[in-house]
mmCIF file of N, CA, C and O in Angstrom:
data_model
loop_
_atom_site.group_PDB
_atom_site.id
_atom_site.type_symbol
_atom_site.label_atom_id
_atom_site.label_comp_id
_atom_site.label_asym_id
_atom_site.label_seq_id
_atom_site.Cartn_x
_atom_site.Cartn_y
_atom_site.Cartn_z
ATOM 1 N N MET Z 1 46.465 -46.329 75.317
ATOM 2 C CA MET Z 1 45.845 -45.022 74.951
ATOM 3 C C MET Z 1 44.925 -45.526 73.739
ATOM 4 O O MET Z 1 45.046 -46.354 73.033
ATOM 5 N N LYS Z 2 43.745 -44.820 73.881
ATOM 6 C CA LYS Z 2 42.628 -45.028 72.850
ATOM 7 C C LYS Z 2 42.651 -43.701 72.103
ATOM 8 O O LYS Z 2 42.444 -42.703 72.798
ATOM 9 N N LEU Z 3 42.106 -43.874 71.046
ATOM 10 C CA LEU Z 3 41.740 -42.640 70.160
ATOM 11 C C LEU Z 3 40.309 -42.447 69.947
ATOM 12 O O LEU Z 3 39.797 -43.506 69.535
ATOM 13 N N VAL Z 4 39.659 -41.524 69.921
ATOM 14 C CA VAL Z 4 38.374 -41.390 69.879
ATOM 15 C C VAL Z 4 37.921 -40.014 68.749
ATOM 16 O O VAL Z 4 38.595 -39.051 68.910
ATOM 17 N N GLN Z 5 37.230 -40.445 67.742
ATOM 18 C CA GLN Z 5 36.997 -39.266 66.746
ATOM 19 C C GLN Z 5 35.495 -38.773 67.148
ATOM 20 O O GLN Z 5 34.473 -39.464 67.557
ATOM 21 N N LEU Z 6 35.397 -37.475 67.102
ATOM 22 C CA LEU Z 6 33.947 -36.951 67.534
ATOM 23 C C LEU Z 6 33.844 -35.612 66.886
ATOM 24 O O LEU Z 6 34.945 -35.037 66.289
ATOM 25 N N ARG Z 7 32.727 -35.054 67.071
ATOM 26 C CA ARG Z 7 32.489 -33.685 66.633
ATOM 27 C C ARG Z 7 32.607 -32.714 68.016
ATOM 28 O O ARG Z 7 32.031 -33.172 68.998
ATOM 29 N N ALA Z 8 33.130 -31.722 67.913
ATOM 30 C CA ALA Z 8 33.393 -30.579 68.981
ATOM 31 C C ALA Z 8 31.840 -29.915 69.039
ATOM 32 O O ALA Z 8 31.255 -30.126 68.114
ATOM 33 N N GLN Z 9 31.581 -29.300 70.003
ATOM 34 C CA GLN Z 9 30.456 -28.513 70.268
ATOM 35 C C GLN Z 9 30.130 -27.562 68.996
ATOM 36 O O GLN Z 9 28.956 -27.329 68.661
ATOM 37 N N ASP Z 10 31.132 -27.018 68.378
ATOM 38 C CA ASP Z 10 30.919 -26.181 67.180
ATOM 39 C C ASP Z 10 30.662 -26.974 65.915
ATOM 40 O O ASP Z 10 30.548 -26.252 65.052
ATOM 41 N N GLY Z 11 30.845 -28.307 66.101
ATOM 42 C CA GLY Z 11 30.630 -29.195 64.831
ATOM 43 C C GLY Z 11 31.771 -29.452 64.115
ATOM 44 O O GLY Z 11 31.601 -30.322 63.211
ATOM 45 N N THR Z 12 32.888 -28.897 64.425
ATOM 46 C CA THR Z 12 34.133 -29.352 63.721
ATOM 47 C C THR Z 12 34.672 -30.835 64.183
ATOM 48 O O THR Z 12 34.383 -31.170 65.486
ATOM 49 N N ARG Z 13 35.278 -31.434 63.332
ATOM 50 C CA ARG Z 13 35.707 -32.854 63.831
ATOM 51 C C ARG Z 13 37.028 -32.685 64.464
ATOM 52 O O ARG Z 13 37.934 -31.948 64.168
ATOM 53 N N ILE Z 14 37.180 -33.538 65.636
ATOM 54 C CA ILE Z 14 38.391 -33.612 66.245
ATOM 55 C C ILE Z 14 38.618 -34.970 66.797
ATOM 56 O O ILE Z 14 37.821 -35.905 66.616
ATOM 57 N N VAL Z 15 39.744 -35.279 67.201
ATOM 58 C CA VAL Z 15 40.333 -36.435 67.713
ATOM 59 C C VAL Z 15 40.868 -36.235 69.196
ATOM 60 O O VAL Z 15 41.337 -35.278 69.491
ATOM 61 N N ALA Z 16 40.335 -37.236 70.119
ATOM 62 C CA ALA Z 16 40.923 -37.153 71.445
ATOM 63 C C ALA Z 16 41.564 -38.414 71.834
ATOM 64 O O ALA Z 16 41.254 -39.342 71.471
ATOM 65 N N ALA Z 17 42.548 -38.248 72.734
ATOM 66 C CA ALA Z 17 43.314 -39.432 73.242
ATOM 67 C C ALA Z 17 42.787 -39.617 74.579
ATOM 68 O O ALA Z 17 42.703 -38.762 75.492
ATOM 69 N N VAL Z 18 42.513 -41.006 74.933
ATOM 70 C CA VAL Z 18 41.797 -41.292 76.316
ATOM 71 C C VAL Z 18 42.981 -42.050 77.051
ATOM 72 O O VAL Z 18 43.645 -43.084 76.490
ATOM 73 N N ASP Z 19 43.547 -41.541 78.046
ATOM 74 C CA ASP Z 19 44.411 -42.170 78.863
ATOM 75 C C ASP Z 19 44.015 -43.344 79.709
ATOM 76 O O ASP Z 19 42.770 -43.686 79.708
ATOM 77 N N ASN Z 20 44.950 -43.842 80.468
ATOM 78 C CA ASN Z 20 44.534 -45.088 81.243
ATOM 79 C C ASN Z 20 43.477 -44.684 82.528
ATOM 80 O O ASN Z 20 42.773 -45.668 82.930
ATOM 81 N N ASP Z 21 43.357 -43.551 82.887
ATOM 82 C CA ASP Z 21 42.401 -43.001 83.928
ATOM 83 C C ASP Z 21 41.091 -42.575 83.293
ATOM 84 O O ASP Z 21 40.140 -42.264 83.837
ATOM 85 N N GLY Z 22 40.946 -42.813 81.994
ATOM 86 C CA GLY Z 22 39.671 -42.454 81.386
ATOM 87 C C GLY Z 22 39.573 -40.948 80.941
ATOM 88 O O GLY Z 22 38.469 -40.423 80.516
ATOM 89 N N VAL Z 23 40.633 -40.142 81.132
ATOM 90 C CA VAL Z 23 40.614 -38.732 80.867
ATOM 91 C C VAL Z 23 40.856 -38.683 79.309
ATOM 92 O O VAL Z 23 41.887 -39.058 78.699
ATOM 93 N N ALA Z 24 39.931 -37.930 78.584
ATOM 94 C CA ALA Z 24 40.120 -37.662 77.196
ATOM 95 C C ALA Z 24 40.717 -36.124 76.950
ATOM 96 O O ALA Z 24 40.116 -35.318 77.495
ATOM 97 N N ARG Z 25 41.677 -36.072 76.078
ATOM 98 C CA ARG Z 25 42.350 -34.803 75.810
ATOM 99 C C ARG Z 25 42.423 -34.638 74.303
ATOM 100 O O ARG Z 25 42.757 -35.564 73.474
ATOM 101 N N ARG Z 26 42.074 -33.399 73.780
ATOM 102 C CA ARG Z 26 42.049 -33.136 72.308
ATOM 103 C C ARG Z 26 43.575 -33.159 71.728
ATOM 104 O O ARG Z 26 44.469 -32.828 72.486
ATOM 105 N N ILE Z 27 43.674 -33.789 70.715
ATOM 106 C CA ILE Z 27 44.934 -33.481 69.851
ATOM 107 C C ILE Z 27 44.937 -32.552 68.890
ATOM 108 O O ILE Z 27 43.950 -32.537 67.969
ATOM 109 N N ASP Z 28 45.724 -31.745 69.097
ATOM 110 C CA ASP Z 28 45.832 -30.467 68.324
ATOM 111 C C ASP Z 28 45.936 -30.801 66.860
ATOM 112 O O ASP Z 28 46.735 -31.483 66.223
ATOM 113 N N GLY Z 29 44.907 -30.150 66.116
ATOM 114 C CA GLY Z 29 44.863 -30.218 64.576
ATOM 115 C C GLY Z 29 44.587 -31.582 63.836
ATOM 116 O O GLY Z 29 44.269 -31.637 62.852
ATOM 117 N N ALA Z 30 44.147 -32.501 64.822
ATOM 118 C CA ALA Z 30 43.584 -33.778 64.234
ATOM 119 C C ALA Z 30 42.200 -33.780 64.018
ATOM 120 O O ALA Z 30 41.286 -33.531 64.729
ATOM 121 N N THR Z 31 42.049 -34.284 62.771
ATOM 122 C CA THR Z 31 40.423 -34.389 62.329
ATOM 123 C C THR Z 31 40.100 -35.845 62.166
ATOM 124 O O THR Z 31 38.984 -36.149 61.871
ATOM 125 N N SER Z 32 40.989 -36.826 62.134
ATOM 126 C CA SER Z 32 40.608 -38.252 62.008
ATOM 127 C C SER Z 32 41.904 -39.181 62.367
ATOM 128 O O SER Z 32 42.941 -38.649 62.349
ATOM 129 N N THR Z 33 41.612 -40.205 62.913
ATOM 130 C CA THR Z 33 42.582 -41.210 63.320
ATOM 131 C C THR Z 33 43.452 -41.605 62.023
ATOM 132 O O THR Z 33 44.577 -41.850 62.012
ATOM 133 N N TYR Z 34 42.703 -41.811 60.915
ATOM 134 C CA TYR Z 34 43.371 -42.070 59.565
ATOM 135 C C TYR Z 34 44.460 -41.075 59.301
ATOM 136 O O TYR Z 34 45.575 -41.333 59.023
ATOM 137 N N ALA Z 35 44.198 -39.746 59.352
ATOM 138 C CA ALA Z 35 45.195 -38.925 59.067
ATOM 139 C C ALA Z 35 46.354 -38.745 60.062
ATOM 140 O O ALA Z 35 47.481 -38.502 59.598
ATOM 141 N N LEU Z 36 45.963 -39.156 61.317
ATOM 142 C CA LEU Z 36 47.172 -39.250 62.423
ATOM 143 C C LEU Z 36 48.171 -40.401 61.887
ATOM 144 O O LEU Z 36 49.198 -40.261 62.030
ATOM 145 N N ALA Z 37 47.422 -41.453 61.582
ATOM 146 C CA ALA Z 37 48.133 -42.684 61.236
ATOM 147 C C ALA Z 37 48.908 -42.371 60.005
ATOM 148 O O ALA Z 37 50.227 -42.845 60.031
ATOM 149 N N LEU Z 38 48.525 -41.701 58.966
ATOM 150 C CA LEU Z 38 49.304 -41.462 57.849
ATOM 151 C C LEU Z 38 50.403 -40.455 58.058
ATOM 152 O O LEU Z 38 51.501 -40.686 57.538
ATOM 153 N N GLU Z 39 50.274 -39.587 59.055
ATOM 154 C CA GLU Z 39 51.154 -38.618 59.331
ATOM 155 C C GLU Z 39 52.407 -39.427 60.025
ATOM 156 O O GLU Z 39 53.594 -39.178 59.787
ATOM 157 N N ALA Z 40 51.992 -40.249 60.865
ATOM 158 C CA ALA Z 40 53.087 -41.050 61.723
ATOM 159 C C ALA Z 40 53.845 -41.994 60.707
ATOM 160 O O ALA Z 40 55.079 -41.922 60.745
ATOM 161 N N ILE Z 41 53.133 -42.595 59.671
ATOM 162 C CA ILE Z 41 53.855 -43.403 58.795
ATOM 163 C C ILE Z 41 54.732 -42.643 57.789
ATOM 164 O O ILE Z 41 55.801 -43.019 57.652
ATOM 165 N N ASN Z 42 54.162 -41.539 57.352
ATOM 166 C CA ASN Z 42 55.215 -40.546 56.410
ATOM 167 C C ASN Z 42 56.283 -40.056 57.129
ATOM 168 O O ASN Z 42 57.289 -39.897 56.462
ATOM 169 N N ALA Z 43 56.184 -40.037 58.356
ATOM 170 C CA ALA Z 43 57.225 -39.172 59.316
ATOM 171 C C ALA Z 43 58.244 -40.293 59.721
ATOM 172 O O ALA Z 43 59.217 -40.143 60.296
ATOM 173 N N GLY Z 44 57.765 -41.524 59.703
ATOM 174 C CA GLY Z 44 58.543 -42.701 60.100
ATOM 175 C C GLY Z 44 58.419 -42.757 61.610
ATOM 176 O O GLY Z 44 59.599 -43.145 62.244
ATOM 177 N N HIS Z 45 57.516 -42.319 62.230
ATOM 178 C CA HIS Z 45 57.216 -42.189 63.686
ATOM 179 C C HIS Z 45 56.344 -43.166 64.208
ATOM 180 O O HIS Z 45 55.350 -43.586 63.627
ATOM 181 N N LYS Z 46 56.221 -43.540 65.527
ATOM 182 C CA LYS Z 46 55.096 -44.252 65.970
ATOM 183 C C LYS Z 46 53.985 -43.366 66.246
ATOM 184 O O LYS Z 46 54.202 -42.253 66.662
ATOM 185 N N LEU Z 47 52.832 -43.927 66.086
ATOM 186 C CA LEU Z 47 51.373 -43.212 66.242
ATOM 187 C C LEU Z 47 51.526 -42.596 67.577
ATOM 188 O O LEU Z 47 51.313 -41.394 67.783
ATOM 189 N N ALA Z 48 52.019 -43.223 68.612
ATOM 190 C CA ALA Z 48 51.876 -42.844 69.962
ATOM 191 C C ALA Z 48 52.660 -41.516 70.143
ATOM 192 O O ALA Z 48 52.385 -40.610 70.878
ATOM 193 N N ASP Z 49 53.919 -41.503 69.488
ATOM 194 C CA ASP Z 49 54.711 -40.335 69.549
ATOM 195 C C ASP Z 49 54.334 -38.956 68.860
ATOM 196 O O ASP Z 49 54.263 -38.000 69.389
ATOM 197 N N VAL Z 50 53.394 -39.430 67.769
ATOM 198 C CA VAL Z 50 52.782 -38.197 67.032
ATOM 199 C C VAL Z 50 51.684 -37.702 67.921
ATOM 200 O O VAL Z 50 51.535 -36.366 68.098
ATOM 201 N N VAL Z 51 50.966 -38.497 68.538
ATOM 202 C CA VAL Z 51 49.767 -38.046 69.470
ATOM 203 C C VAL Z 51 50.271 -37.428 70.573
ATOM 204 O O VAL Z 51 49.840 -36.398 70.866
ATOM 205 N N ALA Z 52 51.387 -37.885 71.388
ATOM 206 C CA ALA Z 52 52.003 -37.263 72.472
ATOM 207 C C ALA Z 52 52.540 -35.861 72.116
ATOM 208 O O ALA Z 52 52.219 -35.026 73.046
ATOM 209 N N ALA Z 53 52.989 -35.563 70.932
ATOM 210 C CA ALA Z 53 53.478 -34.383 70.607
ATOM 211 C C ALA Z 53 52.609 -33.342 70.329
ATOM 212 O O ALA Z 53 52.901 -32.131 70.489
ATOM 213 N N ARG Z 54 51.226 -33.883 70.007
ATOM 214 C CA ARG Z 54 50.080 -32.921 69.721
ATOM 215 C C ARG Z 54 49.003 -32.764 70.709
ATOM 216 O O ARG Z 54 48.178 -32.034 70.582
ATOM 217 N N LEU Z 55 49.087 -33.751 71.815
ATOM 218 C CA LEU Z 55 48.349 -33.751 72.947
ATOM 219 C C LEU Z 55 48.143 -32.198 73.595
ATOM 220 O O LEU Z 55 49.267 -31.602 73.917
ATOM 221 N N THR Z 56 47.090 -31.797 73.705
ATOM 222 C CA THR Z 56 46.660 -30.361 74.268
ATOM 223 C C THR Z 56 46.100 -30.842 75.836
ATOM 224 O O THR Z 56 46.141 -32.031 76.331
ATOM 225 N N SER Z 57 45.933 -29.633 76.605
ATOM 226 C CA SER Z 57 45.569 -30.040 78.006
ATOM 227 C C SER Z 57 43.792 -29.763 77.926
ATOM 228 O O SER Z 57 43.321 -29.869 78.986
ATOM 229 N N ASP Z 58 43.315 -29.622 76.826
ATOM 230 C CA ASP Z 58 41.841 -29.408 76.648
ATOM 231 C C ASP Z 58 41.069 -30.849 76.772
ATOM 232 O O ASP Z 58 41.454 -31.795 76.101
ATOM 233 N N VAL Z 59 40.375 -30.840 78.046
ATOM 234 C CA VAL Z 59 39.742 -32.214 78.402
ATOM 235 C C VAL Z 59 38.483 -32.193 77.435
ATOM 236 O O VAL Z 59 37.694 -31.183 77.567
ATOM 237 N N VAL Z 60 38.220 -33.552 77.017
ATOM 238 C CA VAL Z 60 37.003 -33.559 76.160
ATOM 239 C C VAL Z 60 35.932 -34.588 77.078
ATOM 240 O O VAL Z 60 36.436 -35.553 77.600
ATOM 241 N N ASP Z 61 34.739 -34.018 77.274
ATOM 242 C CA ASP Z 61 33.668 -34.803 77.951
ATOM 243 C C ASP Z 61 33.231 -35.828 76.966
ATOM 244 O O ASP Z 61 32.140 -35.555 76.413
ATOM 245 N N LEU Z 62 33.690 -37.018 76.946
ATOM 246 C CA LEU Z 62 33.106 -38.105 76.173
ATOM 247 C C LEU Z 62 31.710 -38.483 76.475
ATOM 248 O O LEU Z 62 30.844 -38.921 75.608
ATOM 249 N N GLN Z 63 31.164 -38.427 77.912
ATOM 250 C CA GLN Z 63 29.930 -38.809 78.096
ATOM 251 C C GLN Z 63 28.859 -37.790 77.527
ATOM 252 O O GLN Z 63 27.931 -38.151 76.923
ATOM 253 N N ALA Z 64 29.207 -36.581 77.572
ATOM 254 C CA ALA Z 64 28.408 -35.440 77.006
ATOM 255 C C ALA Z 64 28.240 -35.605 75.479
ATOM 256 O O ALA Z 64 27.346 -35.629 74.767
ATOM 257 N N ALA Z 65 29.381 -35.933 74.864
ATOM 258 C CA ALA Z 65 29.577 -36.055 73.514
ATOM 259 C C ALA Z 65 28.692 -37.185 73.047
ATOM 260 O O ALA Z 65 27.985 -37.163 71.937
ATOM 261 N N ALA Z 66 28.777 -38.514 73.810
ATOM 262 C CA ALA Z 66 28.011 -39.656 73.585
ATOM 263 C C ALA Z 66 26.468 -39.260 73.643
ATOM 264 O O ALA Z 66 25.535 -39.564 72.693
ATOM 265 N N ALA Z 67 26.073 -38.578 74.668
ATOM 266 C CA ALA Z 67 24.671 -38.216 74.905
ATOM 267 C C ALA Z 67 24.145 -37.345 73.813
ATOM 268 O O ALA Z 67 22.981 -37.345 73.639
ATOM 269 N N GLU Z 68 24.848 -36.428 73.192
ATOM 270 C CA GLU Z 68 24.630 -35.507 72.253
ATOM 271 C C GLU Z 68 24.791 -36.071 70.814
ATOM 272 O O GLU Z 68 24.517 -35.373 69.959
ATOM 273 N N GLY Z 69 25.125 -37.289 70.746
ATOM 274 C CA GLY Z 69 25.518 -37.954 69.425
ATOM 275 C C GLY Z 69 26.556 -37.312 68.499
ATOM 276 O O GLY Z 69 26.530 -37.345 67.310
ATOM 277 N N ARG Z 70 27.564 -37.007 69.111
ATOM 278 C CA ARG Z 70 28.766 -36.415 68.523
ATOM 279 C C ARG Z 70 29.939 -37.430 68.307
ATOM 280 O O ARG Z 70 30.845 -36.897 67.690
ATOM 281 N N LEU Z 71 29.639 -38.632 68.824
ATOM 282 C CA LEU Z 71 30.797 -39.682 68.630
ATOM 283 C C LEU Z 71 30.681 -40.068 67.222
ATOM 284 O O LEU Z 71 29.665 -40.228 66.428
ATOM 285 N N LEU Z 72 31.960 -40.172 66.524
ATOM 286 C CA LEU Z 72 32.053 -40.576 65.088
ATOM 287 C C LEU Z 72 32.418 -42.133 65.034
ATOM 288 O O LEU Z 72 32.888 -42.438 66.082
ATOM 289 N N PRO Z 73 32.235 -42.690 63.987
ATOM 290 C CA PRO Z 73 32.567 -44.129 63.786
ATOM 291 C C PRO Z 73 34.191 -44.179 64.132
ATOM 292 O O PRO Z 73 34.876 -43.404 63.809
ATOM 293 N N ARG Z 74 34.652 -45.559 64.495
ATOM 294 C CA ARG Z 74 35.986 -45.697 64.863
ATOM 295 C C ARG Z 74 36.940 -45.482 63.645
ATOM 296 O O ARG Z 74 37.936 -44.946 63.790
ATOM 297 N N SER Z 75 36.465 -45.812 62.430
ATOM 298 C CA SER Z 75 37.215 -45.479 61.423
ATOM 299 C C SER Z 75 36.371 -45.001 59.999
ATOM 300 O O SER Z 75 35.355 -45.882 59.757
ATOM 301 N N ILE Z 76 36.638 -43.979 59.386
ATOM 302 C CA ILE Z 76 35.979 -43.764 58.264
ATOM 303 C C ILE Z 76 37.055 -44.075 57.090
ATOM 304 O O ILE Z 76 38.053 -43.318 56.868
ATOM 305 N N MET Z 77 36.832 -45.172 56.350
ATOM 306 C CA MET Z 77 37.714 -45.666 55.289
ATOM 307 C C MET Z 77 37.541 -44.791 54.091
ATOM 308 O O MET Z 77 36.505 -44.464 53.695
ATOM 309 N N GLN Z 78 38.591 -44.441 53.508
ATOM 310 C CA GLN Z 78 38.951 -43.878 52.261
ATOM 311 C C GLN Z 78 39.257 -44.855 51.253
ATOM 312 O O GLN Z 78 39.731 -45.910 51.552
ATOM 313 N N THR Z 79 38.884 -44.762 50.001
ATOM 314 C CA THR Z 79 39.233 -45.495 48.965
ATOM 315 C C THR Z 79 40.829 -45.573 48.748
ATOM 316 O O THR Z 79 41.301 -44.411 48.502
ATOM 317 N N LEU Z 80 41.364 -46.583 48.837
ATOM 318 C CA LEU Z 80 42.808 -46.802 48.544
ATOM 319 C C LEU Z 80 43.042 -47.443 47.380
ATOM 320 O O LEU Z 80 42.139 -48.259 46.844
ATOM 321 N N PRO Z 81 44.136 -47.126 46.390
ATOM 322 C CA PRO Z 81 44.395 -47.709 45.319
ATOM 323 C C PRO Z 81 44.661 -49.193 45.576
ATOM 324 O O PRO Z 81 45.234 -49.671 46.619
ATOM 325 N N THR Z 82 44.288 -50.082 44.628
ATOM 326 C CA THR Z 82 44.472 -51.567 44.690
ATOM 327 C C THR Z 82 45.752 -51.843 44.261
ATOM 328 O O THR Z 82 46.291 -51.456 43.160
ATOM 329 N N CYS Z 83 46.641 -52.692 45.007
ATOM 330 C CA CYS Z 83 47.852 -53.106 44.700
ATOM 331 C C CYS Z 83 47.798 -54.277 43.739
ATOM 332 O O CYS Z 83 47.028 -55.181 44.390
ATOM 333 N N THR Z 84 48.591 -54.377 42.885
ATOM 334 C CA THR Z 84 48.645 -55.805 42.098
ATOM 335 C C THR Z 84 50.027 -56.167 41.951
ATOM 336 O O THR Z 84 50.960 -55.383 42.151
#
């Protein structure tokens, strides 16, 4: 499974999961892969389980998103506190 961050046609941030067949489906309520990872960590669950629980049947056309410039960087790093 691969995760892709992009903008929906209305401009909102979404995340889609791409299966082994190349079909991308929207993850309900997800706006970044970072937020999904934090959710999984905080809940003590695997990221794949969090994604599976929130996966919708909404198919995302990644080719159209790429052609329209709606794909976002793989990760948008946030400033994290330095551990000493």
